[in-house]
GROMACS .gro file of C-alpha atoms in nm:
model
  295
    1MET     CA    1  11.636  12.796  10.576
    2PHE     CA    2  11.509  12.480  10.369
    3THR     CA    3  11.483  12.107  10.440
    4ALA     CA    4  11.382  11.811  10.303
    5ALA     CA    5  11.307  11.466  10.463
    6ALA     CA    6  11.111  11.149  10.334
    7GLY     CA    7  10.866  10.995  10.557
    8TYR     CA    8  10.748  10.636  10.555
    9ALA     CA    9  10.416  10.458  10.698
   10GLN     CA   10  10.244  10.153  10.720
   11GLN     CA   11   9.909  10.155  10.527
   12ASP     CA   12   9.755   9.797  10.597
   13ALA     CA   13   9.750   9.626  10.926
   14GLN     CA   14  10.049   9.499  11.024
   15PHE     CA   15  10.021   9.132  11.153
   16THR     CA   16  10.355   8.947  11.296
   17GLN     CA   17  10.175   8.599  11.307
   18TYR     CA   18  10.080   8.664  10.919
   19MET     CA   19  10.121   8.301  10.853
   20TYR     CA   20   9.802   8.210  11.059
   21ASN     CA   21   9.610   8.508  10.938
   22THR     CA   22   9.632   8.447  10.537
   23ILE     CA   23   9.296   8.511  10.457
   24ASN     CA   24   9.333   8.881  10.538
   25ILE     CA   25   9.578   8.924  10.260
   26ASN     CA   26   9.499   8.638  10.013
   27PRO     CA   27   9.138   8.535   9.909
   28ALA     CA   28   9.303   8.217   9.739
   29TYR     CA   29   9.324   8.085  10.065
   30ALA     CA   30   8.961   8.052  10.161
   31GLY     CA   31   8.881   7.683  10.209
   32SER     CA   32   9.254   7.560  10.172
   33ARG     CA   33   9.270   7.430  10.514
   34GLY     CA   34   8.970   7.181  10.436
   35ALA     CA   35   8.741   7.272  10.736
   36MET     CA   36   8.528   7.546  10.855
   37SER     CA   37   8.812   7.789  11.034
   38ILE     CA   38   8.711   8.049  11.270
   39PHE     CA   39   8.948   8.283  11.352
   40GLY     CA   40   8.994   8.584  11.589
   41LEU     CA   41   9.338   8.831  11.656
   42TYR     CA   42   9.387   9.123  11.833
   43ARG     CA   43   9.733   9.342  11.821
   44THR     CA   44   9.845   9.610  12.012
   45GLN     CA   45  10.144   9.779  11.859
   46TRP     CA   46  10.415  10.029  12.050
   47VAL     CA   47  10.279   9.968  12.352
   48GLY     CA   48  10.331  10.282  12.561
   49LEU     CA   49  10.316  10.526  12.258
   50ASP     CA   50  10.028  10.769  12.249
   51GLY     CA   51   9.817  10.706  11.917
   52ALA     CA   52   9.983  10.388  11.833
   53PRO     CA   53   9.817  10.112  11.649
   54LYS     CA   54   9.552   9.877  11.755
   55THR     CA   55   9.407   9.622  11.546
   56ALA     CA   56   9.126   9.334  11.574
   57ALA     CA   57   9.062   9.076  11.325
   58PHE     CA   58   8.805   8.852  11.285
   59SER     CA   59   8.708   8.560  10.990
   60VAL     CA   60   8.548   8.258  10.894
   61ASN     CA   61   8.645   8.036  10.578
   62THR     CA   62   8.554   7.698  10.469
   63PRO     CA   63   8.510   7.504  10.173
   64LEU     CA   64   8.204   7.442   9.987
   65ASN     CA   65   8.118   7.050  10.057
   66ASP     CA   66   8.284   6.852   9.781
   67SER     CA   67   8.318   7.126   9.530
   68ARG     CA   68   8.620   7.313   9.467
   69LEU     CA   69   8.490   7.651   9.573
   70GLY     CA   70   8.584   7.822   9.911
   71ILE     CA   71   8.434   8.099  10.076
   72GLY     CA   72   8.529   8.326  10.365
   73VAL     CA   73   8.412   8.670  10.524
   74SER     CA   74   8.626   8.863  10.749
   75VAL     CA   75   8.619   9.204  10.955
   76THR     CA   76   8.908   9.446  11.070
   77ASN     CA   77   8.889   9.733  11.297
   78ASP     CA   78   9.235   9.927  11.243
   79GLU     CA   79   9.284  10.221  11.496
   80LEU     CA   80   9.562  10.465  11.455
   81GLY     CA   81   9.569  10.788  11.636
   82PRO     CA   82   9.230  10.992  11.542
   83THR     CA   83   9.168  10.763  11.270
   84VAL     CA   84   8.933  10.453  11.258
   85GLU     CA   85   8.907  10.213  10.975
   86ASN     CA   86   8.647   9.924  10.957
   87THR     CA   87   8.702   9.659  10.656
   88PHE     CA   88   8.438   9.407  10.565
   89SER     CA   89   8.556   9.153  10.339
   90ALA     CA   90   8.418   8.846  10.114
   91ASP     CA   91   8.629   8.599   9.961
   92LEU     CA   92   8.559   8.338   9.697
   93SER     CA   93   8.823   8.083   9.588
   94TYR     CA   94   8.830   7.802   9.320
   95THR     CA   95   9.078   7.527   9.360
   96VAL     CA   96   9.232   7.298   9.064
   97PRO     CA   97   9.466   7.008   9.138
   98VAL     CA   98   9.757   7.079   8.896
   99SER     CA   99   9.934   6.731   8.978
  100GLU     CA  100   9.924   6.437   9.218
  101ASN     CA  101  10.076   6.630   9.492
  102TRP     CA  102  10.017   7.024   9.393
  103LYS     CA  103   9.688   7.235   9.404
  104LEU     CA  104   9.645   7.578   9.287
  105SER     CA  105   9.391   7.815   9.411
  106VAL     CA  106   9.275   8.176   9.249
  107GLY     CA  107   9.079   8.386   9.454
  108LEU     CA  108   8.863   8.723   9.457
  109LYS     CA  109   8.802   8.944   9.744
  110GLY     CA  110   8.547   9.219   9.746
  111THR     CA  111   8.591   9.494  10.030
  112ALA     CA  112   8.379   9.746  10.197
  113ASN     CA  113   8.611  10.009  10.384
  114PHE     CA  114   8.475  10.269  10.618
  115PHE     CA  115   8.727  10.529  10.743
  116LYS     CA  116   8.661  10.781  11.009
  117LEU     CA  117   8.846  11.094  11.123
  118ASN     CA  118   8.782  11.188  11.479
  119THR     CA  119   8.930  11.516  11.593
  120VAL     CA  120   8.745  11.603  11.892
  121GLY     CA  121   8.899  11.468  12.196
  122THR     CA  122   9.201  11.276  12.011
  123LEU     CA  123   9.389  11.593  11.843
  124VAL     CA  124   9.546  11.831  12.095
  125THR     CA  125   9.672  12.159  11.903
  126GLN     CA  126   9.764  12.483  12.027
  127ASP     CA  127   9.639  12.687  11.757
  128PRO     CA  128   9.341  12.507  11.621
  129ASP     CA  129   9.307  12.495  11.244
  130PRO     CA  130   8.928  12.560  11.168
  131SER     CA  131   8.939  12.313  10.849
  132LEU     CA  132   8.985  12.015  11.105
  133PHE     CA  133   8.664  11.846  11.133
  134ASP     CA  134   8.535  11.489  11.199
  135TYR     CA  135   8.496  11.312  10.856
  136SER     CA  136   8.393  10.986  10.750
  137LYS     CA  137   8.413  10.800  10.419
  138PHE     CA  138   8.318  10.463  10.262
  139SER     CA  139   8.523  10.303   9.978
  140PRO     CA  140   8.456   9.972   9.821
  141ASN     CA  141   8.725   9.785   9.652
  142VAL     CA  142   8.849   9.454   9.504
  143GLY     CA  143   9.134   9.218   9.524
  144ALA     CA  144   9.269   8.901   9.396
  145GLY     CA  145   9.546   8.634   9.462
  146ILE     CA  146   9.662   8.316   9.370
  147TYR     CA  147   9.764   7.995   9.628
  148PHE     CA  148  10.004   7.731   9.505
  149ARG     CA  149  10.063   7.457   9.763
  150SER     CA  150  10.106   7.063   9.826
  151GLU     CA  151  10.094   6.887  10.195
  152LYS     CA  152  10.432   7.070  10.307
  153THR     CA  153  10.487   7.364  10.065
  154TYR     CA  154  10.286   7.705   9.999
  155ILE     CA  155  10.361   8.004   9.783
  156GLY     CA  156  10.096   8.270   9.730
  157LEU     CA  157  10.084   8.601   9.555
  158SER     CA  158   9.816   8.869   9.637
  159VAL     CA  159   9.682   9.230   9.582
  160PRO     CA  160   9.389   9.273   9.845
  161ALA     CA  161   9.292   9.596   9.712
  162VAL     CA  162   9.354   9.687   9.327
  163LEU     CA  163   9.168  10.007   9.323
  164GLU     CA  164   9.346  10.317   9.431
  165THR     CA  165   9.089  10.494   9.593
  166LYS     CA  166   9.150  10.858   9.767
  167THR     CA  167   9.004  10.932  10.115
  168LYS     CA  168   8.949  11.351  10.068
  169TYR     CA  169   8.801  11.617  10.303
  170THR     CA  170   8.730  11.971  10.188
  171GLU     CA  171   8.873  12.259  10.368
  172ILE     CA  172   8.849  12.664  10.317
  173SER     CA  173   9.153  12.636  10.070
  174GLY     CA  174   8.986  12.359   9.855
  175GLU     CA  175   9.022  11.966   9.858
  176SER     CA  176   9.290  11.778  10.046
  177ALA     CA  177   9.380  11.408  10.054
  178ILE     CA  178   9.419  11.222  10.383
  179GLU     CA  179   9.500  10.942  10.257
  180THR     CA  180   9.523  10.775   9.925
  181GLN     CA  181   9.463  10.360   9.918
  182LYS     CA  182   9.784  10.202   9.724
  183MET     CA  183   9.795   9.866   9.581
  184ASN     CA  184  10.012   9.636   9.854
  185TYR     CA  185  10.166   9.355   9.668
  186TYR     CA  186  10.209   9.043   9.907
  187LEU     CA  187  10.436   8.726   9.837
  188ILE     CA  188  10.395   8.452  10.129
  189ALA     CA  189  10.601   8.135  10.110
  190GLY     CA  190  10.659   7.845  10.357
  191HIS     CA  191  10.778   7.456  10.363
  192VAL     CA  192  10.761   7.213  10.625
  193PHE     CA  193  11.030   6.992  10.718
  194ASP     CA  194  10.995   6.647  10.930
  195LEU     CA  195  11.334   6.653  11.178
  196SER     CA  196  11.167   6.364  11.363
  197PRO     CA  197  10.839   6.165  11.445
  198ASN     CA  198  10.772   6.462  11.705
  199THR     CA  199  10.934   6.751  11.536
  200LYS     CA  200  10.820   6.972  11.255
  201PHE     CA  201  11.036   7.292  11.111
  202LYS     CA  202  10.875   7.554  10.902
  203PRO     CA  203  11.047   7.848  10.771
  204ALA     CA  204  10.802   8.109  10.629
  205LEU     CA  205  10.846   8.413  10.443
  206LEU     CA  206  10.618   8.746  10.381
  207THR     CA  207  10.745   9.006  10.161
  208LYS     CA  208  10.537   9.336  10.087
  209LEU     CA  209  10.571   9.597   9.840
  210VAL     CA  210  10.407   9.925   9.806
  211THR     CA  211  10.471  10.238   9.621
  212GLY     CA  212  10.617  10.482   9.847
  213ALA     CA  213  10.727  10.293  10.093
  214PRO     CA  214  11.047  10.050  10.160
  215LEU     CA  215  11.015   9.681  10.047
  216GLN     CA  216  10.904   9.474  10.366
  217VAL     CA  217  11.045   9.160  10.447
  218ASP     CA  218  10.920   8.913  10.742
  219VAL     CA  219  11.107   8.571  10.780
  220SER     CA  220  11.002   8.343  11.057
  221ALA     CA  221  11.118   7.999  11.191
  222ASN     CA  222  10.866   7.765  11.357
  223PHE     CA  223  10.902   7.433  11.550
  224MET     CA  224  10.572   7.206  11.630
  225LEU     CA  225  10.679   6.958  11.879
  226TYR     CA  226  10.454   6.678  11.949
  227ASP     CA  227  10.171   6.805  11.741
  228LYS     CA  228  10.103   7.031  12.045
  229LEU     CA  229  10.344   7.281  12.098
  230VAL     CA  230  10.472   7.561  11.855
  231LEU     CA  231  10.774   7.767  11.929
  232GLY     CA  232  10.943   8.021  11.676
  233ALA     CA  233  11.093   8.329  11.630
  234ALA     CA  234  11.065   8.627  11.329
  235TYR     CA  235  11.250   8.919  11.201
  236ARG     CA  236  11.093   9.192  11.021
  237TRP     CA  237  11.364   9.355  10.813
  238ASP     CA  238  11.537   9.659  10.965
  239ALA     CA  239  11.223   9.695  11.199
  240ALA     CA  240  11.161   9.426  11.454
  241VAL     CA  241  11.232   9.097  11.609
  242SER     CA  242  10.949   8.868  11.759
  243ALA     CA  243  10.866   8.570  11.982
  244LEU     CA  244  10.618   8.344  11.921
  245VAL     CA  245  10.435   8.058  12.094
  246GLY     CA  246  10.109   7.841  12.019
  247PHE     CA  247   9.971   7.561  12.185
  248GLN     CA  248   9.704   7.286  12.010
  249ILE     CA  249   9.467   7.271  12.295
  250THR     CA  250   9.235   7.031  12.113
  251ASP     CA  251   9.224   6.875  11.747
  252GLY     CA  252   9.030   7.188  11.663
  253LEU     CA  253   9.105   7.479  11.914
  254TYR     CA  254   9.445   7.644  11.880
  255ILE     CA  255   9.584   7.944  12.056
  256GLY     CA  256   9.916   8.176  11.973
  257TYR     CA  257  10.086   8.476  12.130
  258GLY     CA  258  10.368   8.693  11.959
  259TYR     CA  259  10.568   8.979  12.082
  260ASP     CA  260  10.770   9.211  11.890
  261GLN     CA  261  11.036   9.419  11.985
  262GLU     CA  262  11.190   9.718  11.783
  263THR     CA  263  11.514   9.722  11.650
  264THR     CA  264  11.490  10.082  11.515
  265ASN     CA  265  11.520  10.416  11.721
  266LEU     CA  266  11.119  10.415  11.800
  267LYS     CA  267  11.220  10.106  12.064
  268ARG     CA  268  11.325  10.416  12.293
  269TYR     CA  269  10.967  10.510  12.314
  270ASN     CA  270  10.780  10.210  12.330
  271SER     CA  271  10.764   9.845  12.513
  272GLY     CA  272  10.706   9.645  12.247
  273SER     CA  273  10.399   9.512  12.044
  274HIS     CA  274  10.140   9.226  12.161
  275GLU     CA  275   9.934   8.995  11.956
  276ILE     CA  276   9.707   8.712  12.056
  277PHE     CA  277   9.491   8.479  11.855
  278LEU     CA  278   9.256   8.198  11.858
  279ARG     CA  279   9.169   7.967  11.585
  280TYR     CA  280   8.877   7.709  11.614
  281GLU     CA  281   8.833   7.449  11.322
  282LEU     CA  282   8.497   7.261  11.259
  283PHE     CA  283   8.580   6.909  11.127
  284GLY     CA  284   8.345   6.676  10.986
  285ASN     CA  285   8.387   6.298  10.943
  286TYR     CA  286   8.494   6.347  10.594
  287ASN     CA  287   8.782   6.608  10.653
  288LYS     CA  288   8.882   6.466  11.015
  289ILE     CA  289   9.258   6.541  11.004
  290ILE     CA  290   9.526   6.289  11.202
  291SER     CA  291   9.761   6.565  11.293
  292PRO     CA  292   9.717   6.934  11.280
  293ARG     CA  293   9.803   7.116  10.937
  294PHE     CA  294  10.111   7.350  11.007
  295PHE     CA  295   9.971   7.601  10.770
   0.00000   0.00000   0.00000
């Protein structure tokens, strides 16, 4: 007569190529590449599964001339079933050298989140609940992060949203929560090894911790060949394996693609996830690079 089960779900948008979209989770990354970086990404998750997540992200970040400040702005559109979330963010970072080879950046993030529940045309019910209706909600938030790096190594820790806000709607019996924004803790790390004059190897790690969900660990290994072609693979602990490929078209323009295959029983109901992005960087005479940065 009675049963109980635990259910888990992702809350923040998920990215396989997190190592190229660091500004989305860590505001201290703003301006760290030494040039204006324009980034656009589109992800369609669990293709073939009705209501599966679809995410579009766009960001711009840049250092402020010769100062230690970096700024960034970003927009994320995340669709999941009958819900749509649009998040607008502004980032500010400040960098200080801590040694001859290492720099430490601290950053602040301010966000404006617009949540919308569309029940008409998206939810199919046999006996419609009269308390269900279209709903929208605006929630501001703030976040923070630190980013410690050298020419070949980086480590970052961040919380993109500090305030635990609730998105609610009112029904006949009272007030019910649709979603509670929890604090998501992110730890990222990576190192670049020069295997030969024409081959670089970069292992990378992302760890995400949020209350009420299992620890998520993403590990990846990427090889850059002749400063042009990047080939790699990734593993999301107990969730998915991924193939990554990228190409440096020009000094400033880079394109990347990722494909995920589920390792859970969910793989029976979808044909994988696809992710593609473009990054364009504007270099001035003062920050012209000799070879592409690998992070």
